[in-house]
Amino acid sequence: MLDYNTSHDGLLQLERDVLDSVVQKTSILEFYQVDKTPLGRGKYATVCRAVHKLTGTPYAAKFVKKRRRNQDQMKEIVHEIAVLMQCSATNRVIRLHEVYDSTTEMVLVLELAAGGELQHILDGGQCLSEPEARKAMKQILEGLSYLHDRNIAHLDLKPQNLLLSMVDNCDDIKLCDFGISKVLKPGVTVREILGTVDYVAPEVLSYDPICLSTDIWSVGVLAYVLLSGFSPFGADDKQQTFLNISKCALSFEPEHFHDVSGDAINFIKSALIVDPRQRPSVHELLDHPWISLKANIVATPALKTCEVAALTTTTSPSTPISQRKNFSSSSPTKSTTNKDFQTISNGLNASPVRTYTVTANCLICSQCGTTCRHLSQHHPSPVAKSTITVDRGILC
C-alpha cells in the first residue's frame, strides 16, 4: 500500500522509504541504450527513446532537471512520480516503468507510445473527422475521469500531451505529462498561473482558485481544435488571446463547422463556460449525447485535410461582435465578403471585435500546440510558426 500525502500547494508526496524503493541509484545507461536524438524537448525536460539491453523492449526516458532557475525541483518531480504511480491501474494514462537518479537529473522510464503525440496528426495539416474526434474525446474523458475521481487536475491538456499507441490511429489514446498537475483536496485552495496559452481557463488568468473544472475548459478547446484545426481563442499575441478567453469570444465559422453536428457544437459550448461552477463534470460530459453514442453522426473518413487559413486579429473590447469576414480557404489570396455570425459569449454583455484577414496556410505549433496566427503575406518579415508556451507558471 503506497503512502501518499498532499501538501498545501497541491503536490503529492511519497514517504522516504517508498521513494527509495522506487528510485534506482544508478545510471540508466547500465541497463538501457538511450538514443542521442530526442523524441521531444522542453525547457526543463528531454524525452529520448531507450531500449532495455536485456529484453530489447523500447521505452521513453524522460530526463528532468532537478534544479530550475537555481531552485530545487525535487518536490515537483516526486509529485509527478506519485501521480503516475496512482494512475498505474488505468490504460488511459501513460505507464511509469522505472525511475533513475543522477547527479543533475531524475530519469522517468515510461511506456513508449508508438504513434507519438496527437499533435503530429495536426502538424500534418489534418484534423479529425467527427467520428474520430468523438472517439478521441471519449478516451480523453475516460483518462480525465480517473484523475478527477482522485482529485487530480491535469491542468495542461493539449494535443502534445495526448499519446497514440498506434501510428496515425486514435483507437488508443493515453494522457501524459503531469508536471504541473495538482491534487485539489476539499478545503485546500490553489492559485497559480500555469498551463498553455490557447488552452488555459479564465479562472487561471484571473488568479482565482484552480478546480477540477479547469480541465473541463481545456476539454472544450481540445474538441474545437480536433474538429476544425483552429484554436477557438487564438490571436496574434498572447494578451489578445487572454482577452478572448476571459470574454469567451467563441464562434463557429461555417467554413470549418458546416459538416459538424449540433451535438458536437453543444458539447463544446457546454465545456467553454466562463464560470467554472457552471461547467459539467467529466462524468456528465461522458454522458453527453455526442460522447455516449446517442448522437446521430454520419460516418466520414478517419482523417480529413484541414483547409486552414491564418487569421490576423484586431480588437475593440467595448464593442460586441457584429461582423466577421467570411474567408475562402480554397483561394486564400482573394478578397472576401462580410457575413454576420452570432457570437456565443456565455452571458457576457460585450465581446472583443475580431476582424479576420486571410493570409497564408496556418500550421499548429509543434512546440506548444497552439494554432499559429501567421503575419500577413505582405508583412516584411512573415513568420512560419508561433512558439507561445506557458511553463510552470511563467507566461512566455
Short mmCIF file of C-alpha atoms in Angstrom, two decimals, residues 195-199 235-239 364-373 384-391 394-396:
data_model
loop_
_atom_site.label_atom_id
_atom_site.label_comp_id
_atom_site.label_asym_id
_atom_site.label_seq_id
_atom_site.Cartn_x
_atom_site.Cartn_y
_atom_site.Cartn_z
CA GLY A 195 -0.96 25.87 -18.48
CA THR A 196 -0.58 26.55 -22.21
CA VAL A 197 -1.81 29.80 -23.72
CA ASP A 198 -4.58 28.60 -26.05
CA TYR A 199 -5.90 26.01 -23.58
CA ALA A 235 -4.81 35.70 -31.70
CA ASP A 236 -1.63 37.40 -32.93
CA ASP A 237 -0.41 37.99 -29.39
CA LYS A 238 -1.00 36.29 -26.08
CA GLN A 239 -2.61 39.36 -24.47
CA ILE A 364 -0.15 24.19 -35.48
CA CYS A 365 2.96 24.76 -33.41
CA SER A 366 4.80 21.51 -32.69
CA GLN A 367 6.30 23.02 -29.55
CA CYS A 368 3.20 24.20 -27.73
CA GLY A 369 0.17 23.01 -29.65
CA THR A 370 -1.24 26.44 -30.26
CA THR A 371 -2.68 27.38 -33.61
CA CYS A 372 -0.28 29.76 -35.30
CA ARG A 373 -1.66 33.09 -36.46
CA ALA A 384 6.39 30.30 -40.02
CA LYS A 385 5.26 29.28 -36.54
CA SER A 386 4.25 30.62 -33.15
CA THR A 387 6.03 29.28 -30.09
CA ILE A 388 3.98 30.80 -27.29
CA THR A 389 4.09 28.50 -24.28
CA VAL A 390 3.46 28.57 -20.56
CA ASP A 391 5.96 26.72 -18.40
CA ILE A 394 5.65 31.60 -16.43
CA LEU A 395 3.75 33.15 -19.31
CA CYS A 396 6.35 33.37 -22.05
#
